[in-house]
Coordinates of C-alpha atoms in Angstrom, one line a residue:
Chain A
M25 CA -0.3 0.2 0.0
V26 CA 1.6 3.3 -1.2
E27 CA 1.8 6.5 1.6
A28 CA 1.9 9.6 1.2
T29 CA 2.9 12.2 4.1
T30 CA 0.7 15.4 4.7
H31 CA 2.9 18.4 5.6
D32 CA 1.5 18.6 9.3
G33 CA 3.5 15.3 9.1
E34 CA 0.3 12.5 9.7
V35 CA 0.4 10.1 8.2
D36 CA -1.6 10.4 4.9
G37 CA -2.8 6.6 3.6
V38 CA -5.6 4.3 3.4
R39 CA -5.3 1.0 6.1
M40 CA -5.9 -2.0 5.5
D41 CA -6.4 -4.8 7.8
L42 CA -6.7 -8.3 6.7
I43 CA -8.3 -10.6 9.5
S44 CA -7.6 -14.2 9.8
G45 CA -10.3 -17.3 10.3
A46 CA -9.2 -17.3 13.7
R47 CA -9.6 -13.7 14.9
M48 CA -13.0 -14.0 13.7
D49 CA -13.9 -17.1 15.6
G50 CA -13.8 -15.9 19.0
L51 CA -16.1 -13.3 18.2
T52 CA -19.9 -12.5 18.1
S53 CA -21.7 -11.8 15.4
M54 CA -22.0 -8.6 16.2
E55 CA -18.8 -8.4 17.6
K56 CA -17.5 -9.0 14.0
I57 CA -20.4 -6.6 12.5
R58 CA -18.4 -3.5 14.5
L59 CA -15.4 -4.8 14.2
I60 CA -16.0 -4.6 10.4
L61 CA -17.8 -1.5 10.5
D62 CA -15.5 0.8 13.2
S63 CA -12.7 -0.3 10.7
V64 CA -14.8 1.4 7.7
R65 CA -15.9 4.5 9.2
D66 CA -12.0 5.5 9.8
G67 CA -11.4 4.7 6.4
D68 CA -9.8 1.4 6.3
I69 CA -10.4 -1.5 4.0
V70 CA -10.9 -4.6 6.1
V71 CA -10.0 -7.8 4.2
L72 CA -11.9 -11.1 5.7
E73 CA -9.6 -14.3 5.5
Q74 CA -12.9 -16.3 6.0
G75 CA -16.9 -14.4 5.0
L76 CA -19.9 -13.7 7.3
T77 CA -22.5 -16.2 7.3
P78 CA -25.9 -15.0 5.2
D79 CA -27.3 -14.5 8.6
E80 CA -24.2 -11.9 9.2
E81 CA -24.2 -10.6 6.4
S82 CA -28.0 -9.7 6.6
R83 CA -27.3 -7.9 9.7
L84 CA -24.3 -6.4 8.6
I85 CA -26.1 -4.6 5.8
E86 CA -29.1 -3.6 8.5
V87 CA -26.7 -2.0 11.3
T88 CA -24.6 0.1 8.3
M89 CA -27.5 1.3 7.1
T90 CA -28.9 2.6 10.7
E91 CA -25.0 4.1 10.5
I92 CA -25.3 5.7 7.2
S93 CA -25.4 10.3 8.1
P94 CA -25.0 12.9 5.6
D95 CA -21.8 14.3 4.4
D96 CA -20.0 11.6 7.2
F97 CA -20.9 7.5 5.8
S98 CA -22.1 6.8 3.2
G99 CA -22.0 3.0 3.6
I100 CA -20.1 0.1 2.2
E101 CA -18.2 -1.8 -0.7
I102 CA -18.3 -5.3 -0.4
E103 CA -17.3 -8.4 -2.7
T104 CA -16.7 -11.5 -2.0
Y105 CA -14.1 -14.4 -3.5
P106 CA -14.6 -17.0 -4.5
R107 CA -19.0 -16.5 -5.3
P108 CA -20.8 -18.2 -2.6
T109 CA -22.1 -21.0 -4.2
S110 CA -24.5 -22.0 -1.3
S111 CA -26.4 -24.0 -4.2
S112 CA -23.5 -26.9 -4.3
G113 CA -23.0 -27.1 -0.1
G114 CA -27.0 -27.6 0.6
F115 CA -28.8 -28.2 4.2
I116 CA -25.8 -30.2 5.8
S117 CA -22.6 -28.0 5.2
R118 CA -25.6 -24.4 6.6
L119 CA -25.9 -26.4 9.3
T120 CA -22.1 -27.1 9.7
G121 CA -20.6 -24.0 8.7
S122 CA -18.8 -25.0 6.1
E123 CA -20.9 -22.6 3.6
E124 CA -19.1 -19.4 4.4
A125 CA -15.2 -21.2 4.3
N126 CA -12.4 -20.0 2.0
K127 CA -15.1 -17.0 1.4
L128 CA -12.5 -14.2 1.0
T129 CA -14.2 -10.4 2.0
V130 CA -13.3 -7.0 0.6
I131 CA -15.2 -4.7 2.5
G132 CA -14.0 -0.5 2.7
P133 CA -16.4 2.8 3.0
A134 CA -18.5 3.6 -0.5
N135 CA -17.5 6.8 -0.3
Q136 CA -14.0 5.8 -1.2
I137 CA -13.8 2.7 -3.0
E138 CA -13.7 4.5 -6.7
T139 CA -13.6 0.6 -8.3
I140 CA -14.6 -2.6 -7.3
E141 CA -14.2 -5.3 -9.7
K142 CA -14.5 -9.4 -9.7
D143 CA -13.8 -12.0 -11.7
E144 CA -13.8 -15.8 -10.6
E145 CA -10.1 -15.6 -9.4
F146 CA -9.6 -11.8 -8.9
I147 CA -11.0 -9.1 -7.0
S148 CA -8.8 -5.2 -8.3
T149 CA -10.1 -2.2 -5.8
L150 CA -8.9 1.4 -6.7
V151 CA -9.0 3.2 -3.7
S152 CA -8.7 7.2 -2.7
R153 CA -8.0 8.7 0.4
Q154 CA -10.3 10.1 2.3
Chain B
M6 CA -60.0 -24.6 33.5
G7 CA -57.0 -26.5 34.5
L8 CA -53.5 -26.6 33.9
L9 CA -53.0 -29.3 31.7
T10 CA -56.2 -28.3 29.3
N11 CA -54.8 -24.7 28.9
L12 CA -51.3 -26.2 28.3
R13 CA -53.1 -28.4 25.4
D14 CA -55.4 -25.0 24.1
S15 CA -52.3 -23.1 23.9
I16 CA -50.1 -26.4 21.6
S17 CA -53.4 -26.5 19.8
Q18 CA -53.4 -22.8 18.8
V19 CA -49.6 -22.7 18.2
T20 CA -50.0 -26.1 15.4
D21 CA -53.3 -24.8 13.9
R22 CA -51.4 -21.6 12.7
L23 CA -48.2 -23.6 11.8
F24 CA -50.0 -26.0 9.6
S25 CA -53.0 -23.8 8.6
E26 CA -54.0 -23.5 5.1
S27 CA -56.1 -20.7 5.4
E28 CA -53.4 -18.4 6.5
P29 CA -52.3 -16.2 4.1
K30 CA -48.3 -16.9 3.0
R31 CA -46.4 -13.5 3.6
I32 CA -43.9 -13.0 -0.1
G33 CA -41.5 -10.3 0.1
I34 CA -40.8 -9.0 -2.9
Y35 CA -36.9 -8.6 -3.0
G36 CA -34.6 -6.9 -5.0
P37 CA -32.1 -3.9 -5.9
P38 CA -33.7 -0.3 -6.3
N39 CA -34.8 0.4 -9.5
A40 CA -36.0 -3.3 -11.0
G41 CA -39.1 -2.6 -10.7
K42 CA -40.7 -4.8 -7.4
T43 CA -43.3 -1.9 -6.8
T44 CA -44.1 -2.1 -10.4
L45 CA -44.7 -6.1 -10.4
A46 CA -46.3 -5.2 -7.1
N47 CA -48.7 -3.0 -8.1
R48 CA -49.7 -5.0 -11.4
I49 CA -50.3 -8.3 -9.0
A50 CA -52.9 -6.4 -6.4
R51 CA -54.8 -4.6 -9.5
D52 CA -55.0 -8.0 -11.7
W53 CA -56.7 -9.3 -8.2
T54 CA -58.2 -7.2 -6.2
G55 CA -58.3 -3.9 -8.1
D56 CA -55.9 -2.0 -6.1
A57 CA -52.2 -0.7 -6.2
V58 CA -49.9 -1.2 -3.8
G59 CA -47.8 2.5 -3.8
P60 CA -46.3 4.5 -6.1
E61 CA -43.8 4.1 -8.2
S62 CA -40.9 6.0 -10.0
H63 CA -37.7 5.8 -12.0
V64 CA -36.0 7.3 -9.0
P65 CA -34.2 4.8 -7.3
H66 CA -35.2 4.4 -3.4
E67 CA -38.8 5.0 -4.0
T68 CA -40.1 2.6 -1.7
R69 CA -38.6 3.3 1.9
R70 CA -40.9 1.6 3.6
A71 CA -42.2 -2.4 3.4
R72 CA -45.8 -2.5 2.1
R73 CA -48.2 -4.9 2.6
K74 CA -50.6 -5.6 0.1
E75 CA -53.3 -8.5 2.2
D76 CA -55.3 -11.5 1.4
V77 CA -54.3 -11.8 -2.6
T78 CA -56.2 -14.5 -3.8
I79 CA -54.3 -16.1 -7.0
E80 CA -56.1 -19.0 -9.0
R81 CA -54.7 -20.6 -11.7
N82 CA -54.3 -24.3 -13.3
G83 CA -57.3 -25.2 -10.7
K84 CA -55.0 -24.3 -7.9
T85 CA -55.7 -20.7 -5.3
V86 CA -53.3 -19.7 -3.3
T87 CA -53.8 -16.7 -0.8
I88 CA -50.8 -14.7 -0.3
D89 CA -49.8 -10.9 1.7
I90 CA -47.6 -9.7 -0.7
V91 CA -44.8 -7.5 0.9
D92 CA -43.5 -5.0 -1.5
T93 CA -40.0 -4.4 0.2
P94 CA -37.1 -1.0 0.0
G95 CA -34.6 -1.7 -3.0
V96 CA -31.6 -3.0 -0.9
A97 CA -28.3 -1.3 -1.2
T98 CA -24.9 -1.4 1.4
K99 CA -24.8 2.7 0.5
V100 CA -27.2 4.9 0.5
D101 CA -26.0 8.6 -1.1
Y102 CA -28.1 12.0 -0.7
R103 CA -25.7 12.9 -3.3
D104 CA -27.5 10.7 -5.6
F105 CA -30.9 12.4 -5.8
L106 CA -29.6 15.5 -6.1
D107 CA -29.0 14.8 -10.3
H108 CA -33.4 14.2 -9.9
D109 CA -34.7 17.1 -9.4
M110 CA -34.2 17.6 -6.2
G111 CA -33.1 20.4 -3.3
K112 CA -30.4 18.6 -0.8
E113 CA -32.9 19.5 1.8
D114 CA -35.3 16.7 0.4
A115 CA -31.8 14.2 -0.6
V116 CA -30.8 13.6 3.0
K117 CA -34.2 13.6 3.9
R118 CA -35.0 10.4 1.7
S119 CA -32.0 8.9 1.8
R120 CA -32.3 8.7 5.2
E121 CA -35.8 7.0 5.0
A122 CA -34.5 4.9 2.0
T123 CA -31.8 3.7 4.8
E124 CA -34.2 3.2 7.5
G125 CA -36.3 1.3 5.0
V126 CA -33.1 -0.8 3.7
A127 CA -32.4 -1.9 7.2
E128 CA -36.7 -3.1 7.7
A129 CA -36.8 -5.0 4.7
M130 CA -33.4 -6.7 6.1
H131 CA -35.7 -7.4 9.1
W132 CA -38.5 -8.4 7.4
L133 CA -36.3 -11.0 5.8
R134 CA -35.1 -12.7 8.4
E135 CA -38.2 -12.7 10.4
D136 CA -41.4 -12.7 8.5
V137 CA -42.0 -13.8 4.9
D138 CA -43.1 -17.7 4.0
G139 CA -41.2 -16.7 0.7
V140 CA -39.6 -14.8 -1.7
V141 CA -39.8 -13.5 -5.1
Y142 CA -36.6 -11.7 -6.4
V143 CA -36.7 -9.4 -8.7
L144 CA -33.8 -8.0 -11.4
D145 CA -33.6 -5.5 -13.9
S146 CA -32.9 -8.0 -16.9
T147 CA -31.3 -4.9 -18.8
N148 CA -28.4 -5.2 -15.8
D149 CA -26.2 -7.4 -15.1
P150 CA -27.1 -9.9 -12.3
F151 CA -23.7 -10.6 -11.3
T152 CA -23.3 -7.8 -8.3
Q153 CA -22.8 -8.7 -5.1
V154 CA -25.9 -6.9 -3.2
N155 CA -28.0 -9.7 -5.8
T156 CA -25.0 -12.3 -4.7
M157 CA -25.4 -11.9 -0.8
L158 CA -29.4 -11.7 -1.0
V159 CA -29.7 -14.8 -2.6
G160 CA -27.6 -16.6 -0.4
I161 CA -29.3 -14.9 3.0
I162 CA -32.8 -16.4 1.7
E163 CA -31.2 -19.4 0.7
S164 CA -30.1 -19.8 4.2
Q165 CA -33.3 -19.0 5.4
D166 CA -34.7 -21.9 3.8
L167 CA -37.3 -20.4 2.1
P168 CA -38.6 -20.9 -1.2
V169 CA -37.8 -17.9 -4.2
L170 CA -38.3 -17.3 -7.4
I171 CA -36.1 -15.1 -10.1
F172 CA -37.9 -12.4 -12.0
A173 CA -35.7 -11.1 -14.4
N174 CA -38.3 -7.5 -15.3
K175 CA -38.1 -5.3 -18.0
T176 CA -38.3 -7.8 -20.8
D177 CA -40.2 -4.8 -23.1
L178 CA -36.1 -3.1 -23.3
D179 CA -34.1 -4.0 -25.9
E180 CA -31.5 -3.9 -23.1
A181 CA -33.0 -7.3 -21.7
E182 CA -30.9 -10.4 -21.1
V183 CA -32.7 -13.0 -19.7
K184 CA -30.6 -15.9 -20.1
R185 CA -28.3 -13.7 -18.5
V186 CA -30.4 -13.8 -15.4
A187 CA -31.0 -17.5 -15.3
D188 CA -27.3 -18.1 -15.2
A189 CA -26.6 -16.3 -12.4
F190 CA -28.7 -17.9 -10.3
P191 CA -29.0 -21.4 -12.3
Q192 CA -30.1 -22.7 -9.1
H193 CA -34.0 -21.2 -9.0
E194 CA -36.4 -20.6 -11.5
T195 CA -36.0 -17.5 -13.7
V196 CA -39.6 -16.4 -14.7
P197 CA -39.0 -13.7 -17.8
L198 CA -41.6 -10.6 -17.5
S199 CA -42.8 -6.9 -17.4
A200 CA -44.9 -5.9 -15.1
L201 CA -44.6 -2.9 -16.3
E202 CA -46.9 -4.1 -20.2
G203 CA -48.2 -7.1 -18.0
D204 CA -46.0 -9.2 -20.3
N205 CA -46.1 -13.3 -19.3
M206 CA -47.7 -12.8 -16.3
D207 CA -50.2 -16.0 -16.8
E208 CA -46.8 -17.9 -16.6
V209 CA -46.1 -15.7 -13.6
Y210 CA -49.3 -16.3 -12.3
E211 CA -49.2 -20.3 -12.3
K212 CA -45.1 -20.2 -11.2
I213 CA -46.2 -18.1 -7.6
A214 CA -49.7 -20.5 -7.2
A215 CA -47.3 -23.4 -7.5
Y216 CA -44.0 -22.1 -5.4
F217 CA -46.2 -20.6 -3.3
G218 CA -49.8 -22.5 -2.5

């Protein structure tokens, strides 16, 4: 990640937080959502080694909506890799939680994500500084 | 009345509610903003009850509260289904009031609209987790269906084990690509339609009766 320094000496860059699956495993759903949104609201890009469950994604959208405020926070951009294939996993995988495994997820502040592109094997994002 | 009798009556009431054939199913109409959800809800409601559900608009987030039209009885091929249609706000992960300024709206109105829209999306997500029995997922077939919001929403619906139909809307437009929608979600049945023009509504009602009846 490229960093630049402003005239007053503060680092003017974009932080990227890579959060391991092990770190997330110890958290409740709301703690995960809080961790993500606190980082994103600070202008950081969050990369989750493992994704969220569908229920957590639903709550992430809901909580994000409640925190949007004009000229401050306009929401999130989110991409997962690879695309979730929930139909292939079926009921058993949902029960065992294996559905969320390997769902690398990139989340960032909507007002700083200029572009975010994805194909089967690649996520690319252009992020502006705040 | 004894404790056991009370308990038996309570259990009976719960099972009656759970298994009642006459209880209307709440079918949520979900999808991204501007997919034509309210146009579809109005088309269904007008066809079977004569009333509309809510105003339609080309401005995103026109629907900012979930609206319910109760007891819509649809009959097809001898099969009858009574549903409550729940028209929900378009789901998004971001809402910026500045996007509304392009639609001849002042800042105050745009901020108010965005605030209502965020509340509406949060409400729609809550409905999806708690209060719907089936989902019609509406997509604008002129747009790329491979978006993260669509993928997440369909995943959330599947995780709830809710029956879902994908409706590829706006087939009256030249740019419509129904196959692209069907290819995006091959695990679900895709029904092409134009809610605006009323095209292919016979199949729409057949599928609703078959899936949610």
